[in-house]
CSV table of C-alpha atoms and ligand atoms in Angstrom, one decimal:
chain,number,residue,atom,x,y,z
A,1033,UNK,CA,205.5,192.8,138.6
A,1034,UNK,CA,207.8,189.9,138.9
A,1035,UNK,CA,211.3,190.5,137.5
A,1036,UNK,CA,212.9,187.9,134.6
A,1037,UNK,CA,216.0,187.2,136.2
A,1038,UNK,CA,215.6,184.2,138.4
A,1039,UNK,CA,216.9,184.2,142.1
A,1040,UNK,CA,216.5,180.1,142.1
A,1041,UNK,CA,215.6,177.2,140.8
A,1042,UNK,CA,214.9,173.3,141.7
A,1043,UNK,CA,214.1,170.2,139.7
A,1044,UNK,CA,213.4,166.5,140.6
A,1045,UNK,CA,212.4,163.1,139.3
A,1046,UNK,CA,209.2,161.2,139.1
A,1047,UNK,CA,209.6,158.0,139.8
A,1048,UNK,CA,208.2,154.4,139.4
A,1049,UNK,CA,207.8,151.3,141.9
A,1050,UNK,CA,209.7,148.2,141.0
A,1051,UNK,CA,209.0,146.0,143.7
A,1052,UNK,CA,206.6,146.1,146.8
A,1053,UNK,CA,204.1,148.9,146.4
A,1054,UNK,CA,201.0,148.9,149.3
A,1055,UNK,CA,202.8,146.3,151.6
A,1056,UNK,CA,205.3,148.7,152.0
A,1057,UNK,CA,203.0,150.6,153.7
A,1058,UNK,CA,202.7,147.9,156.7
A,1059,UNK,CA,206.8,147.6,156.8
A,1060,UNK,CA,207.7,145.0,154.0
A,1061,UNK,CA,210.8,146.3,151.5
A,1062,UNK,CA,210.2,148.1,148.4
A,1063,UNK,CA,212.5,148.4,145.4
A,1064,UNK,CA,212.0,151.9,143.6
A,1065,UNK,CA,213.6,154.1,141.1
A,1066,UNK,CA,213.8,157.5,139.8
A,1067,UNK,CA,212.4,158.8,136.0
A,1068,UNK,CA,214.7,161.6,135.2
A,1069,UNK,CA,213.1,161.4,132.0
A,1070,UNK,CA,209.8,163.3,133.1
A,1071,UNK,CA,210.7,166.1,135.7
A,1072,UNK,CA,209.0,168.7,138.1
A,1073,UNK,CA,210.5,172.3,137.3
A,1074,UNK,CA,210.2,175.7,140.1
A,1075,UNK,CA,211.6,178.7,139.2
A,1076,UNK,CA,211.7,181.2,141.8
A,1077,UNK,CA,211.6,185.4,140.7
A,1078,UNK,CA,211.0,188.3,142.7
A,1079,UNK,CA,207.2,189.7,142.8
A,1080,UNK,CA,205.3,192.0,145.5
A,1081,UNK,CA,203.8,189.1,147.6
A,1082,UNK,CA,204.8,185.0,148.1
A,1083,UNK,CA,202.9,183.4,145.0
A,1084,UNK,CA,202.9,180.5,143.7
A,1085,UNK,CA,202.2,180.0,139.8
A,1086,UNK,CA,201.2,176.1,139.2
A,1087,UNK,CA,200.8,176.6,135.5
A,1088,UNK,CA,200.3,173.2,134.4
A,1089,UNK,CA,197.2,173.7,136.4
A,1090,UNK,CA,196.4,177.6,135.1
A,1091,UNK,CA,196.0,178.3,138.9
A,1092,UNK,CA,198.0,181.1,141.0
A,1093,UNK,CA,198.3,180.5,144.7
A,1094,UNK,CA,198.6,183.5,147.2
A,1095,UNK,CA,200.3,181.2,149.8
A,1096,UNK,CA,199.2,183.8,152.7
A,1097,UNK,CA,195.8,183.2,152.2
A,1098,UNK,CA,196.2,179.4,150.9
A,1099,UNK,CA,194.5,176.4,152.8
A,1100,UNK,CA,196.6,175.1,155.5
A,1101,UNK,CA,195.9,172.0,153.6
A,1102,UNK,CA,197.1,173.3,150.0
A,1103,UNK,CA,200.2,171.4,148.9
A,1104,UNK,CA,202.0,173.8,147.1
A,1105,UNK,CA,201.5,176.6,149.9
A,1106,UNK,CA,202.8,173.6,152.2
A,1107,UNK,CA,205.7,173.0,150.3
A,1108,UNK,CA,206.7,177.3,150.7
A,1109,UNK,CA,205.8,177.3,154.4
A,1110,UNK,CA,207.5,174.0,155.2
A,1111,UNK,CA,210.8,175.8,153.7
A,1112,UNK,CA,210.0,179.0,155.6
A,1113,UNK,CA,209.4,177.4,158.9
A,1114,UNK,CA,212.4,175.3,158.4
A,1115,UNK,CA,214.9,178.3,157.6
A,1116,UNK,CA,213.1,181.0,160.4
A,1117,UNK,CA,211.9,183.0,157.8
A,1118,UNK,CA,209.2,184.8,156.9
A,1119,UNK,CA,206.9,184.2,153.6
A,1120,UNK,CA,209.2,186.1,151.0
A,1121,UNK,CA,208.0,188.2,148.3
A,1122,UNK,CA,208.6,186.1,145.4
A,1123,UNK,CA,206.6,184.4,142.4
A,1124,UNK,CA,207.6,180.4,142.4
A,1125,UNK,CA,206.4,179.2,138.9
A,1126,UNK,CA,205.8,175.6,138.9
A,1127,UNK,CA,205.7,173.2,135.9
A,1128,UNK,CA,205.8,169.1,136.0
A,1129,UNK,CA,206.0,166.9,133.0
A,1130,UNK,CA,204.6,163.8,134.8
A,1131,UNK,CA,201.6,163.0,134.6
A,1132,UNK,CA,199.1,163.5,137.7
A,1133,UNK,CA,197.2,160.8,140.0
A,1134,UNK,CA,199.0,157.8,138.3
A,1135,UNK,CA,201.6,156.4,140.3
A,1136,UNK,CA,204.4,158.6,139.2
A,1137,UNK,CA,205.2,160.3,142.0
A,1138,UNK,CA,204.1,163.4,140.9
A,1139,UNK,CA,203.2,165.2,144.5
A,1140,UNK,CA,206.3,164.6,146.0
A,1141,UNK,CA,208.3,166.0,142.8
A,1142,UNK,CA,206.8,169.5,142.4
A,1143,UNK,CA,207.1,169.3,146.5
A,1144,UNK,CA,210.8,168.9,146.2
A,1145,UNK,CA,211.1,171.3,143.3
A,1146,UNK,CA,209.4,173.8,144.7
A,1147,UNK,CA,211.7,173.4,148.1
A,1148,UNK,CA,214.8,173.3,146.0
A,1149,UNK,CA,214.4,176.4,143.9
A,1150,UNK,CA,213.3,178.3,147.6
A,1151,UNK,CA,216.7,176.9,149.3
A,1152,UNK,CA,218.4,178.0,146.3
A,1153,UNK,CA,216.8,181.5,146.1
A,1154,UNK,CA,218.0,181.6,150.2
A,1155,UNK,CA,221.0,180.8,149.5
A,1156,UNK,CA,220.6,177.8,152.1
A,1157,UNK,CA,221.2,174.1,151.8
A,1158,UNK,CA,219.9,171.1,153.4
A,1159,UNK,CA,220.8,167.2,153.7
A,1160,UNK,CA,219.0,164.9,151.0
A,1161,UNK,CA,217.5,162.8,154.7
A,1162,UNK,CA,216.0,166.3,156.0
A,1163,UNK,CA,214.3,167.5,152.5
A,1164,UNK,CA,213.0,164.0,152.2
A,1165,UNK,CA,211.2,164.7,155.5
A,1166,UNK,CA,209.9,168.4,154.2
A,1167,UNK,CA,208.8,166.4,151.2
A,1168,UNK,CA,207.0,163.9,153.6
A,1169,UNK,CA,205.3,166.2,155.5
A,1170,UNK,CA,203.6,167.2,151.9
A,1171,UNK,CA,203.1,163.7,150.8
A,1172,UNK,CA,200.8,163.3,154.0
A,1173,UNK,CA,198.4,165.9,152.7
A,1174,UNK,CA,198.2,163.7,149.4
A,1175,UNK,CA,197.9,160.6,151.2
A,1176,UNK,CA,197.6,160.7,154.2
A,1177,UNK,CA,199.8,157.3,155.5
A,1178,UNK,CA,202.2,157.4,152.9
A,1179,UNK,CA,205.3,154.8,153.8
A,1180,UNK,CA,207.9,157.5,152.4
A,1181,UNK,CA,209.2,155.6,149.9
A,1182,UNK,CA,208.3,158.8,147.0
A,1183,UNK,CA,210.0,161.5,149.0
A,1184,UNK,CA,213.3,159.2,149.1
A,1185,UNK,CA,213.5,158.4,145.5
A,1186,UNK,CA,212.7,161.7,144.1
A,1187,UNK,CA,214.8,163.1,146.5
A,1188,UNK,CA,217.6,160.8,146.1
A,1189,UNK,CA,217.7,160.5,142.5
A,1190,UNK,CA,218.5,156.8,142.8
A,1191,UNK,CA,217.7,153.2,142.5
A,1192,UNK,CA,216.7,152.5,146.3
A,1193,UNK,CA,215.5,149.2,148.7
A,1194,UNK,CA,213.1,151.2,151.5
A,1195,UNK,CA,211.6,150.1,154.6
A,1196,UNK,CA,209.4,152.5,156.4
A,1197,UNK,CA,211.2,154.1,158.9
A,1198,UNK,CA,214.8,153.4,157.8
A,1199,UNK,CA,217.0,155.3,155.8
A,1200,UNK,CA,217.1,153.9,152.4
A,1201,UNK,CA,220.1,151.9,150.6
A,1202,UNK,CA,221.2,152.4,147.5
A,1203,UNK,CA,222.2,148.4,145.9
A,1204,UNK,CA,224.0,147.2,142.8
A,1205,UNK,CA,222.6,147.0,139.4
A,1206,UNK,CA,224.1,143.7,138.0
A,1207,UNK,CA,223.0,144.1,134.6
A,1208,UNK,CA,221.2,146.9,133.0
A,1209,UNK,CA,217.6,146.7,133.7
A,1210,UNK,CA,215.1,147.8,130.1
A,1211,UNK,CA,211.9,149.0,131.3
A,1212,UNK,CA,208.9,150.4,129.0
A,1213,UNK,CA,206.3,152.2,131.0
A,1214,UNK,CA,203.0,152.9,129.8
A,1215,UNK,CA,199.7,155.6,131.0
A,1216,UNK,CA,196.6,153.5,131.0
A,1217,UNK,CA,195.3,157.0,131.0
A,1218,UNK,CA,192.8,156.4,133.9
A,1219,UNK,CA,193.6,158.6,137.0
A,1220,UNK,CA,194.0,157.1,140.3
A,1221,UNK,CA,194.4,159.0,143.6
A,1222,UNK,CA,196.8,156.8,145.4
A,1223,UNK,CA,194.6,157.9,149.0
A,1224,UNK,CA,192.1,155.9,147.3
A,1225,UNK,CA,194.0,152.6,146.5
A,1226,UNK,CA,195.7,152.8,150.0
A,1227,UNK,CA,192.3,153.2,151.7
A,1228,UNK,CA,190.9,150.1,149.9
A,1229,UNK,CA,193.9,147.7,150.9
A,1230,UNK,CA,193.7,149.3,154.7
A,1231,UNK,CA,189.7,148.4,154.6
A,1232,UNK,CA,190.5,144.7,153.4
A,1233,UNK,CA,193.4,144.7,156.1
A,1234,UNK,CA,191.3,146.1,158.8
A,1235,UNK,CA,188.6,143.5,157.7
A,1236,UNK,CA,191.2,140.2,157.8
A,1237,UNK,CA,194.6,140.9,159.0
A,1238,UNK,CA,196.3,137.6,159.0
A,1239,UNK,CA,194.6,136.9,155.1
A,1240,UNK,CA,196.3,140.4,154.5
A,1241,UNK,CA,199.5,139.9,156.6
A,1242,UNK,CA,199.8,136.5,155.2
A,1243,UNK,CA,199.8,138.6,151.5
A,1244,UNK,CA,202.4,141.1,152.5
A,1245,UNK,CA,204.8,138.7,154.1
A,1246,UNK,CA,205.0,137.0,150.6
A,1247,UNK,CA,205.4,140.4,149.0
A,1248,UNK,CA,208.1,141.0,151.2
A,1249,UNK,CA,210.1,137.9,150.4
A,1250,UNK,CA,209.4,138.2,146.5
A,1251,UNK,CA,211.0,141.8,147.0
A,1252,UNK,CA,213.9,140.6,148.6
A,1253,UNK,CA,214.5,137.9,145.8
A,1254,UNK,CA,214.4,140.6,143.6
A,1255,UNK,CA,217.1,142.4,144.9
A,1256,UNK,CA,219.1,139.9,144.9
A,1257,UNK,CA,218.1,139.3,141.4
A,1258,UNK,CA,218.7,142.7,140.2
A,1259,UNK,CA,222.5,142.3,141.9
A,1260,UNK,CA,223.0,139.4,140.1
A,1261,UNK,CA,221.9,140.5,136.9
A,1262,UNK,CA,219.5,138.0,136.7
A,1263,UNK,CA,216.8,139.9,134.6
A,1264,UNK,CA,215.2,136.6,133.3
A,1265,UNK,CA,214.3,135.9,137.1
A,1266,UNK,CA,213.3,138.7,137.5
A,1267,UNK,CA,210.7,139.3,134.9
A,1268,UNK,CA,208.7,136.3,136.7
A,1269,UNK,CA,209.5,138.3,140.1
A,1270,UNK,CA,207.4,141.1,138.2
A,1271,UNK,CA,204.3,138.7,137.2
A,1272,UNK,CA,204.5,137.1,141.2
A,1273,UNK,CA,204.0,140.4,142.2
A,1274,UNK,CA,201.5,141.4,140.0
A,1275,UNK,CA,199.4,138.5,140.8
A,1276,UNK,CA,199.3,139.6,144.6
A,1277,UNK,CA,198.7,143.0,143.7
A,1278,UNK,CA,195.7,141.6,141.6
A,1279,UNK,CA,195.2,139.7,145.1
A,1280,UNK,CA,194.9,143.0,147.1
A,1281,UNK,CA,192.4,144.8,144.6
A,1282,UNK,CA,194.3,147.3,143.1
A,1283,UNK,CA,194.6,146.1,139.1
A,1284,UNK,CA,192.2,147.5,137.0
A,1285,UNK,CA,190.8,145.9,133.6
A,1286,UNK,CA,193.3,148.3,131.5
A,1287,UNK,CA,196.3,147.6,133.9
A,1288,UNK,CA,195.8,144.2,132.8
A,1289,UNK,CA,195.2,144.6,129.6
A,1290,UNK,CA,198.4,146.3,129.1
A,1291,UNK,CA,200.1,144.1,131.3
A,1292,UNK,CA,199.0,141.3,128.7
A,1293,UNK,CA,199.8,142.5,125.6
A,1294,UNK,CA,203.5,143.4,127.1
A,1295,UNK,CA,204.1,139.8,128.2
A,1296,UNK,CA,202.6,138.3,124.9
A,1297,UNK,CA,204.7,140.6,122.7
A,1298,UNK,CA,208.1,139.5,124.6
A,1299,UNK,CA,208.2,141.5,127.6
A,1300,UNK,CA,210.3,139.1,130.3
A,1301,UNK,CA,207.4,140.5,132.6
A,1302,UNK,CA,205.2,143.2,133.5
A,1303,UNK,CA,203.1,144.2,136.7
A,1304,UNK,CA,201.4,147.7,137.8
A,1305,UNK,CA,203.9,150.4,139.2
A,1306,UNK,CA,202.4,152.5,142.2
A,1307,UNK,CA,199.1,152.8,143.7
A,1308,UNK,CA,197.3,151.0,141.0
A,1309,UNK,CA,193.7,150.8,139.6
A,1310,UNK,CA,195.0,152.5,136.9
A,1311,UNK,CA,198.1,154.7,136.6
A,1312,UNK,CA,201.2,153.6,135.0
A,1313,UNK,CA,202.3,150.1,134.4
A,1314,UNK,CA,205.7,148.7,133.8
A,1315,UNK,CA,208.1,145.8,131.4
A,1316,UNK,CA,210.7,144.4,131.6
A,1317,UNK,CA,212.1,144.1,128.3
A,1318,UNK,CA,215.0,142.4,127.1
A,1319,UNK,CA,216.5,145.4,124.5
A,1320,UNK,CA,216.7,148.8,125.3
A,1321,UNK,CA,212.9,150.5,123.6
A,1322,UNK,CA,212.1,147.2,122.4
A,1323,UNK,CA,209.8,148.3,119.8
A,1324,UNK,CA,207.3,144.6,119.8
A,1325,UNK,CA,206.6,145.8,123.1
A,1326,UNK,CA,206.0,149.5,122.8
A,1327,UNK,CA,203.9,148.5,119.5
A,1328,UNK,CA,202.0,146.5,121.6
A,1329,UNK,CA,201.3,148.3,124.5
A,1330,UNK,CA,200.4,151.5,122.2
A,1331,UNK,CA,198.0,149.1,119.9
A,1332,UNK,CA,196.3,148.3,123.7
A,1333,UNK,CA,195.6,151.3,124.6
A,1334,UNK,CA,198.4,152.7,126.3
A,1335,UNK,CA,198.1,156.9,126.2
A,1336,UNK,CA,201.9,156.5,126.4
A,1337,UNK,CA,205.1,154.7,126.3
A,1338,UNK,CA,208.4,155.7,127.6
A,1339,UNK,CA,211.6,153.3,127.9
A,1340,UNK,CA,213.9,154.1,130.7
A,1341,UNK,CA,216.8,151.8,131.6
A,1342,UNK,CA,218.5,151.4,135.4
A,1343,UNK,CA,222.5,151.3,134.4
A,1344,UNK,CA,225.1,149.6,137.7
A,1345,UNK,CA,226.2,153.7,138.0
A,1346,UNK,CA,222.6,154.5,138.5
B,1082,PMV,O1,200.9,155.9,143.5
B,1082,PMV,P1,202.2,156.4,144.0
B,1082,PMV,O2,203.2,156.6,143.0
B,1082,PMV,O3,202.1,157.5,145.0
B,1082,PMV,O4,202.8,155.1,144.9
B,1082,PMV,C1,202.3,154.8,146.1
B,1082,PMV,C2,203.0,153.6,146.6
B,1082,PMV,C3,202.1,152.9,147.7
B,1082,PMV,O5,202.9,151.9,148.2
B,1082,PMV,C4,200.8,152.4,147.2
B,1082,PMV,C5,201.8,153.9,148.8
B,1082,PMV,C6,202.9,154.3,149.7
B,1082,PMV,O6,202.8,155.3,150.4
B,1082,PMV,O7,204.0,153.6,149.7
């Protein structure tokens, strides 16, 4: 019987890519912020054996007897391992908000959560750059060659520029930046968008290098965009971007269909955010909700719309 009275709890962001998504995985810069407006939730109570209660998913995990591949069970041994403790007799009920296998970050959120609430149930604390790394390590078994750049922002909580292997910099917002993001509503496992650029890469590296280089330079435009407050540029930085994302393979026909109606509604500009092939896409748009553009995203099909906008204090 679990008790009511929690001993911890942990929440953290999803997240979208601005900037940079799949080069990043062969070194180039990304540009990526959080969405505190869709979080993961654990809540950690006291029960007979180590559990874990995923109820978005109606499943209940006995982490004992879990898969050593099983993210959840990951997340509680990760903690365990790290703090020299053994598997505690507690029920960790899990609940996300963002949606799953579309490029919101989703896996490395409920893996943070999750290590967050058990911390806070130990009584323990650890640096944002080491629970990044526990997040990682779970982000590997969703991926398998992530570059990183989820576990940061969600663990951060900020606007970030990452290179793979580097700890990430927060920069200055020059202007507020009005995004709109919409759900095409087609799920798509990031392993499987990753896999296809690697096979096109493996098949014609300097085509593919060639590629990233330029979507390595458009990202570092953008930042300096995004410090100026240049948001007009920058909307055209978006469409660049999502023409070499188009390039690598990884739009879909709905990505693109949202991604039209944005920019012929008055979006600045509009490109896919995350692994792609379907997923989430994001707009730049020029007032905060701008409804021409939410009208016309939802009239294209979008499953939903949410504005979220990147302040200087961010
Ligand atoms: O689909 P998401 O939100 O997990 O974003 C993945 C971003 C990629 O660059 C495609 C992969 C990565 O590990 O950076």
């Amino acid at each position: 019987m679990s008790s009511f009275v929690p001993l911890g709890s942990g929440h953290a962001p999803g997240k979208i890519i601005l900037f940079g998504e799949h080069a990043v995985v062969y070194g180039k810069p990304a540009i990526a912020a959080p969405l505190p407006q869709l979080l993961a939730h654990a809540m950690v109570y006291r029960d007979q054996h180590c559990l874990i209660e995923a109820t978005d998913l109606n499943r209940t995990i006995d982490v004992a007897a879990a898969d050593q591949d099983d993210p959840f069970a990951c997340s509680v041994r990760l903690v365990c391992s790290e703090l020299g403790e053994p598997l505690p007799p507690w029920r960790i009920v899990v609940h996300s908000d963002i949606p799953i296998a579309s490029g919101l970050g989703s896996g490395a959120a409920i893996a943070a959560a999750i290590i967050r609430a058990m911390l806070h149930a130990f009584g323990a604390t650890l640096s944002l750059t080491r629970l990044s790394e526990l997040v990682y390590e779970v982000e590997k078994l969703h991926h398998g060659t992530p570059s990183g750049i989820d576990n940061m922002v969600v663990v951060y909580g900020q606007p970030l520029w990452f290179v793979r292997g580097r700890p990430p910099e927060p920069f200055n917002v020059g202007a507020p930046l009005h995004l709109l993001i919409a759900d095409s509503g087609v799920s798509s496992p990031t392993r499987v968008t990753v896999a296809t650029v690697r096979k096109g890469w493996q098949a014609d590296r300097t085509a593919y290098e060639i590629d990233f280089d330029s979507i390595g330079e458009l990202v570092h435009s953008a930042r300096r965009e995004i410090e100026a407050g240049n948001i007009l540029a920058l909307g055209r930085l978006m469409d660049e971007n999502q023409k070499a994302l188009t390039k690598l393979d990884v739009s879909s026909s709905e990505l693109e269909g949202l991604i039209t109606a944005a920019r012929s509604s008055g979006a600045l500009g509009a490109k896919l955010s995350g692994g792609g092939r379907g997923g989430n896409m994001i707009a730049l748009v020029e007032h905060p909700d701008q409804a021409s553009v939410a009208n016309a995203l939802a009239k294209a099909g979008a499953k939903a719309v949410l504005a979220t906008t990147l302040h200087a204090e961010d």
